[in-house]
PDB file of C-alpha atoms in Angstrom:
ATOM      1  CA  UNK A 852     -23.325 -16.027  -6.085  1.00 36.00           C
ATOM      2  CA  UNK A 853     -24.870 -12.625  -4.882  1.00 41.00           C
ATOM      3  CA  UNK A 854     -25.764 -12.834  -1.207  1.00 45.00           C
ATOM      4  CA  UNK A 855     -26.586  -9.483   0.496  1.00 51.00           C
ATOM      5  CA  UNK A 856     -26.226 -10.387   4.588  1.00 53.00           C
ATOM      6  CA  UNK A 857     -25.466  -7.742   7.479  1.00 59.00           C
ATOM      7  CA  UNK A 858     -23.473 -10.379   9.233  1.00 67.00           C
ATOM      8  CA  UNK A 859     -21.131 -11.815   6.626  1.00 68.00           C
ATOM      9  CA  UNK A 860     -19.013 -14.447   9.216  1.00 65.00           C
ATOM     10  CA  UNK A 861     -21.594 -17.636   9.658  1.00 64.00           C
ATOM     11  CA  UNK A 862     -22.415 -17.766   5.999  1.00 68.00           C
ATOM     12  CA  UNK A 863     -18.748 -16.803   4.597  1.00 70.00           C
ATOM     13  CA  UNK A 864     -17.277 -19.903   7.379  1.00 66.00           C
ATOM     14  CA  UNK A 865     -19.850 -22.505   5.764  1.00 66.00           C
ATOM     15  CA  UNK A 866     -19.035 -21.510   2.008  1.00 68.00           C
ATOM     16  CA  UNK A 867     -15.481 -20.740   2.722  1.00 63.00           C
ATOM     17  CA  UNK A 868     -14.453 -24.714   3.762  1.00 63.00           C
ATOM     18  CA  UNK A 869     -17.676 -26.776   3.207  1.00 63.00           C
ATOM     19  CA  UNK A 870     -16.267 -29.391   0.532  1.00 57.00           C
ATOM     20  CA  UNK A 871     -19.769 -30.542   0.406  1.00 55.00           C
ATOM     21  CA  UNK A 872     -20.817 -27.458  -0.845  1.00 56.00           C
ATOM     22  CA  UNK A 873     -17.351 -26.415  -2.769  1.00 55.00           C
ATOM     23  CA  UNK A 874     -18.268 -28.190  -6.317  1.00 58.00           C
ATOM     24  CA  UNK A 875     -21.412 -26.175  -7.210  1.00 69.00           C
ATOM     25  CA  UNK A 876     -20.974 -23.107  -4.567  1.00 73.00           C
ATOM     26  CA  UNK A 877     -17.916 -20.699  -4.108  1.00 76.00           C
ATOM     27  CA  UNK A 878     -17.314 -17.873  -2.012  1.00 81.00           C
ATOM     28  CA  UNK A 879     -15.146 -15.434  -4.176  1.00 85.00           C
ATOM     29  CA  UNK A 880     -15.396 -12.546  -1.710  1.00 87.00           C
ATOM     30  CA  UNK A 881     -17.164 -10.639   0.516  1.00 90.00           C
ATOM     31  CA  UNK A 882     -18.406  -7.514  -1.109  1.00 92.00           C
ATOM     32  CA  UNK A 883     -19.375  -4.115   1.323  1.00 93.00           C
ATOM     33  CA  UNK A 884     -21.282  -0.731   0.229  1.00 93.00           C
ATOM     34  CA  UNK A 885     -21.058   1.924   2.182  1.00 92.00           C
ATOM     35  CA  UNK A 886     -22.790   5.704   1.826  1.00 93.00           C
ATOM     36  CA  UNK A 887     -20.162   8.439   1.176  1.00 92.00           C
ATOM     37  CA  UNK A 888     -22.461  10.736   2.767  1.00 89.00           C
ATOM     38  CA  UNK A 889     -23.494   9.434   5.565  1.00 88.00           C
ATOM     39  CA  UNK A 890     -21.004   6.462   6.420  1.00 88.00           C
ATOM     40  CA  UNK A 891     -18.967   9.352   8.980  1.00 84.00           C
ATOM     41  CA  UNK A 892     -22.186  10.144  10.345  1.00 81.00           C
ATOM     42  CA  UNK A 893     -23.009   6.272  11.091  1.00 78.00           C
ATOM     43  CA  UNK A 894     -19.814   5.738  12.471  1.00 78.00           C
ATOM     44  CA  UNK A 895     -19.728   8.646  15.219  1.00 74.00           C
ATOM     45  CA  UNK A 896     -23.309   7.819  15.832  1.00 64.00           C
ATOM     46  CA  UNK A 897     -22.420   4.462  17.164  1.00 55.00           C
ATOM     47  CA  UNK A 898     -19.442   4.799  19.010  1.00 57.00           C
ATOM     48  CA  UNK A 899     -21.087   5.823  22.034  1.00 52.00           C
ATOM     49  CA  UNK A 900     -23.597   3.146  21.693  1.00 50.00           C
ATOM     50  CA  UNK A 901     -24.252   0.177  24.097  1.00 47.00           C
ATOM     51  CA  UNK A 902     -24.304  -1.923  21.271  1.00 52.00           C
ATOM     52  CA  UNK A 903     -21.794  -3.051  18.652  1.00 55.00           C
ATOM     53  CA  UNK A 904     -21.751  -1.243  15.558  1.00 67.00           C
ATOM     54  CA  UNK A 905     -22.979  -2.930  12.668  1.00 78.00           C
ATOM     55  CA  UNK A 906     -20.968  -0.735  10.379  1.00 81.00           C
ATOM     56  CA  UNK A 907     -17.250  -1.407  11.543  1.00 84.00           C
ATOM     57  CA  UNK A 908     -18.149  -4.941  11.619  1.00 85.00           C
ATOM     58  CA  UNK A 909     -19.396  -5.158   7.574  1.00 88.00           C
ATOM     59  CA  UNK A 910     -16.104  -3.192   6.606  1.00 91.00           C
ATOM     60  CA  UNK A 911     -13.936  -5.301   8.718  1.00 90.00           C
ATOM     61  CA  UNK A 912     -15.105  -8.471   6.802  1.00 89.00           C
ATOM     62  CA  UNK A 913     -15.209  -6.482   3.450  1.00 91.00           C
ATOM     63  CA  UNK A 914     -12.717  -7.843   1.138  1.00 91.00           C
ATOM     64  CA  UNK A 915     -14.008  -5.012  -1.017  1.00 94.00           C
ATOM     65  CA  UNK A 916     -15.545  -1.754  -0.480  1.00 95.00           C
ATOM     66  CA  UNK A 917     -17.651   0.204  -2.827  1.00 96.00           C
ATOM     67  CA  UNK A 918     -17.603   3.829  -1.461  1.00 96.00           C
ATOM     68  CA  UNK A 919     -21.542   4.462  -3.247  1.00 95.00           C
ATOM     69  CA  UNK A 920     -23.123   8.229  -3.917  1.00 93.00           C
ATOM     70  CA  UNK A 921     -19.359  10.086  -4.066  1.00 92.00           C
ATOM     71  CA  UNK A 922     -21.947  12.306  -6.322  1.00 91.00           C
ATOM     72  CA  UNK A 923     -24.074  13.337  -3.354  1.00 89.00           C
ATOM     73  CA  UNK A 924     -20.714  14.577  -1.697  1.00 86.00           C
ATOM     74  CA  UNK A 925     -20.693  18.663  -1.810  1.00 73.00           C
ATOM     75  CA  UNK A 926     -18.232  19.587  -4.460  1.00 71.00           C
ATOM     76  CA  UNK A 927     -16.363  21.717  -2.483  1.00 64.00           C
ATOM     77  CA  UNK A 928     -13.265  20.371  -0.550  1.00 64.00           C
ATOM     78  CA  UNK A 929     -15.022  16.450  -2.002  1.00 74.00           C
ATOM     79  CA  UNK A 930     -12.032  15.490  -2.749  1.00 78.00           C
ATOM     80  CA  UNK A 931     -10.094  16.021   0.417  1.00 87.00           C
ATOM     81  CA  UNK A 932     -13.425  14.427   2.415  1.00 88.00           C
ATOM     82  CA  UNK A 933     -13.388  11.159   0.316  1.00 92.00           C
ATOM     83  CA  UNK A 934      -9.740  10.665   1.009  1.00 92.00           C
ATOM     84  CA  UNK A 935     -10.357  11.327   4.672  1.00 91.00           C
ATOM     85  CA  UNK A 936     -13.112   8.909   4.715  1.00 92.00           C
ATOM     86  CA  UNK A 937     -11.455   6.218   2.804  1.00 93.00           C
ATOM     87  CA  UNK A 938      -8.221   6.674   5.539  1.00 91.00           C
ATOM     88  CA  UNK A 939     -10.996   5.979   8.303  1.00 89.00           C
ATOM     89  CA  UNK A 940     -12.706   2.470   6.125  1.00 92.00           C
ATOM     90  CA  UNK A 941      -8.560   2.093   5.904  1.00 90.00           C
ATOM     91  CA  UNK A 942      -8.250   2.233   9.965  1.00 87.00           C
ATOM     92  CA  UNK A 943     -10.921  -0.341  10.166  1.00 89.00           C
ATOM     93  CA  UNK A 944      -9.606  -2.482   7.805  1.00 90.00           C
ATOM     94  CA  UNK A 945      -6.347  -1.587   5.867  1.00 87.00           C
ATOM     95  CA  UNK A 946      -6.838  -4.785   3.372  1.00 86.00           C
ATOM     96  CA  UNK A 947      -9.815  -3.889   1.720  1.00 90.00           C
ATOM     97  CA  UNK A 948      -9.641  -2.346  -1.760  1.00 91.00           C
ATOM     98  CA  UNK A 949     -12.252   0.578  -2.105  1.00 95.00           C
ATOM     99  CA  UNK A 950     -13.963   1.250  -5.112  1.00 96.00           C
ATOM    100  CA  UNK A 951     -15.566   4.798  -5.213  1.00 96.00           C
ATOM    101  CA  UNK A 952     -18.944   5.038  -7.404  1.00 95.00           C
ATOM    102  CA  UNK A 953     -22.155   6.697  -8.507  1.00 94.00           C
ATOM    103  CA  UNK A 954     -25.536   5.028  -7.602  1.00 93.00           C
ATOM    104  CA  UNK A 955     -23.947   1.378  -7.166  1.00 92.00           C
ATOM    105  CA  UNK A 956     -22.094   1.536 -11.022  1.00 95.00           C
ATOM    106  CA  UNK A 957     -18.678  -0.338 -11.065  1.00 95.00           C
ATOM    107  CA  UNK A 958     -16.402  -2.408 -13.265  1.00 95.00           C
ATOM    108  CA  UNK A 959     -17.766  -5.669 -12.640  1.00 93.00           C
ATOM    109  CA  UNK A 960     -13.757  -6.791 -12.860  1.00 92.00           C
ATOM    110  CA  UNK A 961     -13.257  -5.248 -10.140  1.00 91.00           C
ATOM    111  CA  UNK A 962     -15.890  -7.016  -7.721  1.00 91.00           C
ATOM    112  CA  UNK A 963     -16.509 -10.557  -9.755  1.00 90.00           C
ATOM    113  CA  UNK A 964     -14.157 -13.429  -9.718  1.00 87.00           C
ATOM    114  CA  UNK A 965     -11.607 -12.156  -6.751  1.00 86.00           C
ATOM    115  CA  UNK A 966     -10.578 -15.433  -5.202  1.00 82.00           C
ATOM    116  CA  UNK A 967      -9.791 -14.041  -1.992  1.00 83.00           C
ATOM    117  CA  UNK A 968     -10.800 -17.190  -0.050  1.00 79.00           C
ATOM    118  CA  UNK A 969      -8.707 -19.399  -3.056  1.00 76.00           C
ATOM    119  CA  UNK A 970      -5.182 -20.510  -1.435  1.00 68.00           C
ATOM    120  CA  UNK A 971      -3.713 -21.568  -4.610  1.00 65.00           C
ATOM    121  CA  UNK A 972      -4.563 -18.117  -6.127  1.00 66.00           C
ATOM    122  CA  UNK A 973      -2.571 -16.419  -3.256  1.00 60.00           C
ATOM    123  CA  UNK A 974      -1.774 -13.315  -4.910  1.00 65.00           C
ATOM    124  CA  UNK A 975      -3.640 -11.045  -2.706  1.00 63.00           C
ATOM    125  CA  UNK A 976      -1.774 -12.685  -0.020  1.00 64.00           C
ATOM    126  CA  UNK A 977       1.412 -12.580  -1.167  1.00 65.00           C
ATOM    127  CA  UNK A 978       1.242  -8.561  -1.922  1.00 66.00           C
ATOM    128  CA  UNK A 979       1.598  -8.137   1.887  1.00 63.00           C
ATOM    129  CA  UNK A 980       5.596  -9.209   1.019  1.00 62.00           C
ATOM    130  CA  UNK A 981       6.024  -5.948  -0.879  1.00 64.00           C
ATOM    131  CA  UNK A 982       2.926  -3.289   0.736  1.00 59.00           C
ATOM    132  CA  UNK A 983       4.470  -0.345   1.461  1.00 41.00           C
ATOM    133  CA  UNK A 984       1.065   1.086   3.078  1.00 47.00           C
ATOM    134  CA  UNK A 985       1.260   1.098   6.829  1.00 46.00           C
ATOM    135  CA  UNK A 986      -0.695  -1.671   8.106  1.00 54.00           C
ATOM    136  CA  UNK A 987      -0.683  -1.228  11.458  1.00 52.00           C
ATOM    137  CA  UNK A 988      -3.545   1.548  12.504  1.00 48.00           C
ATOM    138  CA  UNK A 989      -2.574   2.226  16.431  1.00 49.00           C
ATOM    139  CA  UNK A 990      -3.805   5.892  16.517  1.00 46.00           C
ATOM    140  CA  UNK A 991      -5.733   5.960  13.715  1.00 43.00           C
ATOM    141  CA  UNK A 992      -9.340   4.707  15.111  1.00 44.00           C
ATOM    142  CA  UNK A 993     -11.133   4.843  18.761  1.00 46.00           C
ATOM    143  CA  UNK A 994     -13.721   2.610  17.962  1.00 47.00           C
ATOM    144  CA  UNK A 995     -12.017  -0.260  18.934  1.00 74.00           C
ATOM    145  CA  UNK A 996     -12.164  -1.693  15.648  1.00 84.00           C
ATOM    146  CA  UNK A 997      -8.672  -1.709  13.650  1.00 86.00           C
ATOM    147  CA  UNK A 998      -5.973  -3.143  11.655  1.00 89.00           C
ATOM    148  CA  UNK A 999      -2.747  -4.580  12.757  1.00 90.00           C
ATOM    149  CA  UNK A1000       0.418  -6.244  11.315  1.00 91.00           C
ATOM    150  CA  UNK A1001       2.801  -8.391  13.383  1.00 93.00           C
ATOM    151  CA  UNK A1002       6.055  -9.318  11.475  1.00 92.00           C
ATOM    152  CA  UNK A1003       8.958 -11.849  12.403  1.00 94.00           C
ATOM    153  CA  UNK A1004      11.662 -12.855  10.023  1.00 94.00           C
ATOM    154  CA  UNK A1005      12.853 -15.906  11.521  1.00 96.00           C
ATOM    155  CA  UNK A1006      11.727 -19.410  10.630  1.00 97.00           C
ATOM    156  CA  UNK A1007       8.266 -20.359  12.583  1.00 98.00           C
ATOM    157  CA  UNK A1008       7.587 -23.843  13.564  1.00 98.00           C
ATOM    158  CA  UNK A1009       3.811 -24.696  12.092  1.00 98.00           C
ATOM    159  CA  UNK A1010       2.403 -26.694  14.741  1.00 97.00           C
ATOM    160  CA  UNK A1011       2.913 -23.950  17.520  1.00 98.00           C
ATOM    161  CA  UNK A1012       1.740 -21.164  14.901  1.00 98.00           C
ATOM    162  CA  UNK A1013      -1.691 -23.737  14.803  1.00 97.00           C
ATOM    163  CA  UNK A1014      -1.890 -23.690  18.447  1.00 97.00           C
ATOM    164  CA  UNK A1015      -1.096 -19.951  18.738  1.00 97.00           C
ATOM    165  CA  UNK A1016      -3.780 -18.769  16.294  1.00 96.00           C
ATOM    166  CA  UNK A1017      -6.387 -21.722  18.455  1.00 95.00           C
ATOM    167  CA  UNK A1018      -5.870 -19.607  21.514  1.00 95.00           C
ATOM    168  CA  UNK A1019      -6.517 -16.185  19.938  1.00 95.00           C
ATOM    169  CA  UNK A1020      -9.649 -17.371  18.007  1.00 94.00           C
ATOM    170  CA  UNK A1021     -10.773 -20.383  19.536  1.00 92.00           C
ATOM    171  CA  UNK A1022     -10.310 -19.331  23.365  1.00 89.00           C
ATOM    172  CA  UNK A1023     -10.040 -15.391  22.384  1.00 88.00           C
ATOM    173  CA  UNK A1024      -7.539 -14.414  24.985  1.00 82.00           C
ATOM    174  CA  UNK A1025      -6.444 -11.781  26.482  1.00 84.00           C
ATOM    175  CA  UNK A1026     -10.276 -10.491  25.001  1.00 87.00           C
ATOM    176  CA  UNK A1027      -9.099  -9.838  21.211  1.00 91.00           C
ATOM    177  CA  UNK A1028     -11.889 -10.468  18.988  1.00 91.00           C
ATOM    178  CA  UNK A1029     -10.476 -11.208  15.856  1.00 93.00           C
ATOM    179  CA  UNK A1030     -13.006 -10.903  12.538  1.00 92.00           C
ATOM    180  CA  UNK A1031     -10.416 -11.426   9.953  1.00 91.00           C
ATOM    181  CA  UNK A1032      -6.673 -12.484   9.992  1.00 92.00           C
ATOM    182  CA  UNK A1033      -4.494 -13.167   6.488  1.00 91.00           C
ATOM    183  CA  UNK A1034      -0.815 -13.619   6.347  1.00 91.00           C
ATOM    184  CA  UNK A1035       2.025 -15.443   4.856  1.00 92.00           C
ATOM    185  CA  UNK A1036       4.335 -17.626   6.995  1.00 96.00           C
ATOM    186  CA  UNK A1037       8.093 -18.774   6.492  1.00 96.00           C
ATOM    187  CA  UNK A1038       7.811 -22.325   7.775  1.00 98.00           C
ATOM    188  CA  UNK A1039      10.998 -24.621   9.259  1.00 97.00           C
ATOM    189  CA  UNK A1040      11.691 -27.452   6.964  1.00 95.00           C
ATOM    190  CA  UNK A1041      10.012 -26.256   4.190  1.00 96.00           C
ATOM    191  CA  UNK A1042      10.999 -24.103   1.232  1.00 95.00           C
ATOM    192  CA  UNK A1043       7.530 -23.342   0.216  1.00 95.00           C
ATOM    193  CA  UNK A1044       5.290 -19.856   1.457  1.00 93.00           C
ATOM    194  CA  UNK A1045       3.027 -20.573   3.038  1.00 95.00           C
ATOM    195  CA  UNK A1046      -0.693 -18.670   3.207  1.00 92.00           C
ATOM    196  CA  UNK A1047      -2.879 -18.203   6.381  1.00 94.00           C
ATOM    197  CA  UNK A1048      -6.658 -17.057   6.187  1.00 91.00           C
ATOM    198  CA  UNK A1049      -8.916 -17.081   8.850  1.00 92.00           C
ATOM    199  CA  UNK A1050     -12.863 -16.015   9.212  1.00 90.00           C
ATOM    200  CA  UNK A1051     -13.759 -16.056  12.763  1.00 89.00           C
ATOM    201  CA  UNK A1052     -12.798 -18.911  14.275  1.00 90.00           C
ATOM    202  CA  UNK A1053     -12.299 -20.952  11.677  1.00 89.00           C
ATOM    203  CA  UNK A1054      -8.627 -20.792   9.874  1.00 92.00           C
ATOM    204  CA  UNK A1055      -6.504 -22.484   7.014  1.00 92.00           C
ATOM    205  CA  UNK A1056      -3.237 -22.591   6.363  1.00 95.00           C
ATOM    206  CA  UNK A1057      -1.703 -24.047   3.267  1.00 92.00           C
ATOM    207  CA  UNK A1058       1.521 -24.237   1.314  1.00 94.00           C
ATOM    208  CA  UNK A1059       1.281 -22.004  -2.115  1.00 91.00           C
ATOM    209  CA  UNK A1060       4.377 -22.088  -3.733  1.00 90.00           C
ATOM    210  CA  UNK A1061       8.309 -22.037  -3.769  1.00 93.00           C
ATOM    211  CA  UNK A1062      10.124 -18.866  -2.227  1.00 93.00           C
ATOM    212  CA  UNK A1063      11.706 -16.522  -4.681  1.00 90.00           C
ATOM    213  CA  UNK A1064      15.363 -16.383  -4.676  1.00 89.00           C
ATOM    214  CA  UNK A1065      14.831 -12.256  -4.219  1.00 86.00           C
ATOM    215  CA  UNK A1066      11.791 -12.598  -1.942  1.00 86.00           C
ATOM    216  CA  UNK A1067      12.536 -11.853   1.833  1.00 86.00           C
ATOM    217  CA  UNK A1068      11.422 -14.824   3.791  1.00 91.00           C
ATOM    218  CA  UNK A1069       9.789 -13.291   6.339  1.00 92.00           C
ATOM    219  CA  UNK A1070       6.497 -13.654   8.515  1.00 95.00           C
ATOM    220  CA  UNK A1071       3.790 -11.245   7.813  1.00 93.00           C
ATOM    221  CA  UNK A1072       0.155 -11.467   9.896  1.00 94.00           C
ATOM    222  CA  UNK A1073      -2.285  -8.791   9.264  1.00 92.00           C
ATOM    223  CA  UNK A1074      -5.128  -9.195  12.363  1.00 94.00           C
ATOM    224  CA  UNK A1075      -8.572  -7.107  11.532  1.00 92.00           C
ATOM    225  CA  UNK A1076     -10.967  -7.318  14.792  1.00 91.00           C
ATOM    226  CA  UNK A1077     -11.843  -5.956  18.259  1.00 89.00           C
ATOM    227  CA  UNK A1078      -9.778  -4.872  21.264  1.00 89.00           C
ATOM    228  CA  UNK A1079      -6.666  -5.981  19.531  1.00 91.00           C
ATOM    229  CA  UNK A1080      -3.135  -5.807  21.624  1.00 91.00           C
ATOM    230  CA  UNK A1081      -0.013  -5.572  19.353  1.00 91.00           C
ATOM    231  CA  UNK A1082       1.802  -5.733  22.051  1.00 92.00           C
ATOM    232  CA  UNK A1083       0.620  -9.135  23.116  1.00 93.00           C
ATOM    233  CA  UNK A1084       0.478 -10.747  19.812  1.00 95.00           C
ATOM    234  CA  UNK A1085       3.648  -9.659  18.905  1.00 94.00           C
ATOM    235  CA  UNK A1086       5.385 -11.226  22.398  1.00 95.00           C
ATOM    236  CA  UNK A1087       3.203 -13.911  22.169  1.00 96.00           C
ATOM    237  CA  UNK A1088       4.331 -15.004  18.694  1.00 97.00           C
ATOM    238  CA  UNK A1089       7.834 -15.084  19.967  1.00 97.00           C
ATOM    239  CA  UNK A1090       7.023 -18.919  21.520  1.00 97.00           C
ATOM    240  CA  UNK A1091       6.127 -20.188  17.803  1.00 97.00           C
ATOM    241  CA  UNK A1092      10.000 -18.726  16.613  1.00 97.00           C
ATOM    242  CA  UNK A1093      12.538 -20.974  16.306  1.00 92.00           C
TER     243      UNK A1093
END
């Protein structure tokens, strides 16, 4: 289904877990294009609006991004400009794969069939065990608007995890706005990873599969969003640790 929408979190929360709606309607992922020409331009633009940028928000949700008219970029130094403006789309959202392209043409294998939202097709979860790219984007943006990754490698208990993430995107406290959150959690009492996804305020989190003997149980929470505070989401998990 090909849905073009400048606010991507109402429509991606009904999709995401309506089972009424899951038989003949999927949401595989949500899909973002962006001008390599002007994208910089829109971005510095806003920042000293009064109102919220419309920009950071559609890459924050973007699951991918298709960096569009790399053509229209002057040849010289193009290169070192695209890889400066994918490291800013990174500081917005570091979980997003970009795709570059000329007037809109990609690999449709790259943007069809994704299952991002799919927690028994986990993959894309998972890969945050073993991502080597740093997550956490602390000086990287002023906008407000960044990626962060908490990590704990002792045991978590579930139900305080639940009523951890409830307070953060239900209540939104300490006034983090979180857009997207994905992680994998090492659960007590259960040798099974577990996968967390979350739109908004609306969340799941489901057991995927067995741990792998040479896999390091570990929890990993990457938080795209708003006024985020590492600091307090990092302490603040420390009451779900056992």
């Amino acid at each position: 289904m090909d849905y073009w929408v400048s606010q991507p979190a109402p429509l991606a929360s009904v999709l995401w877990l309506d089972d009424q709606l899951e038989s003949s309607v999927k949401l595989d992922s949500i899909i973002t294009v962006v001008d390599a020409k002007n994208l910089r331009f829109q971005l510095s633009e806003n920042q000293s609006s009064s109102s919220f940028p419309e920009a950071y928000v559609q890459i924050a949700f973007a699951d991918v991004i298709i960096l569009n008219k790399v053509d229209l970029v002057s040849p010289e130094g193009s290169a070192d400009f695209l890889e400066e403006l994918e490291k800013e789309i990174h500081s917005i959202n570091s979980l997003a794969s970009i795709i570059r392209s000329v007037r809109g043409q990609v690999d449709l294998s790259n943007i069809l069939d994704c299952r991002a939202y799919d927690a028994m097709h986990a993959t894309h979860l998972e890969s945050l065990l073993v991502e080597t790219r740093a997550l956490s984007t602390r000086d990287l943006h002023d906008s407000g608007v960044r990626t962060l990754c908490i990590c704990e490698p002792r045991q978590v208990d579930l139900e305080k995890v639940r009523l951890w993430l409830e307070e953060i995107l239900w209540e939104k406290k300490h006034g983090m706005d979180v857009y997207r959150c994905k992680g994998v959690l090492s659960v007590h009492n259960s040798n099974q990873l577990h996968t967390l996804q979350a739109v908004k305020e609306i969340y799941e989190i489901v057991p995927t599969r067995d741990w792998k003997k040479q896999e390091n149980q570990t929890n990993k929470i990457v938080f795209i969003g708003h006024n985020l505070d590492e600091n307090v989401l990092t302490e603040s998990f420390q009451a779900c640790v056992l």
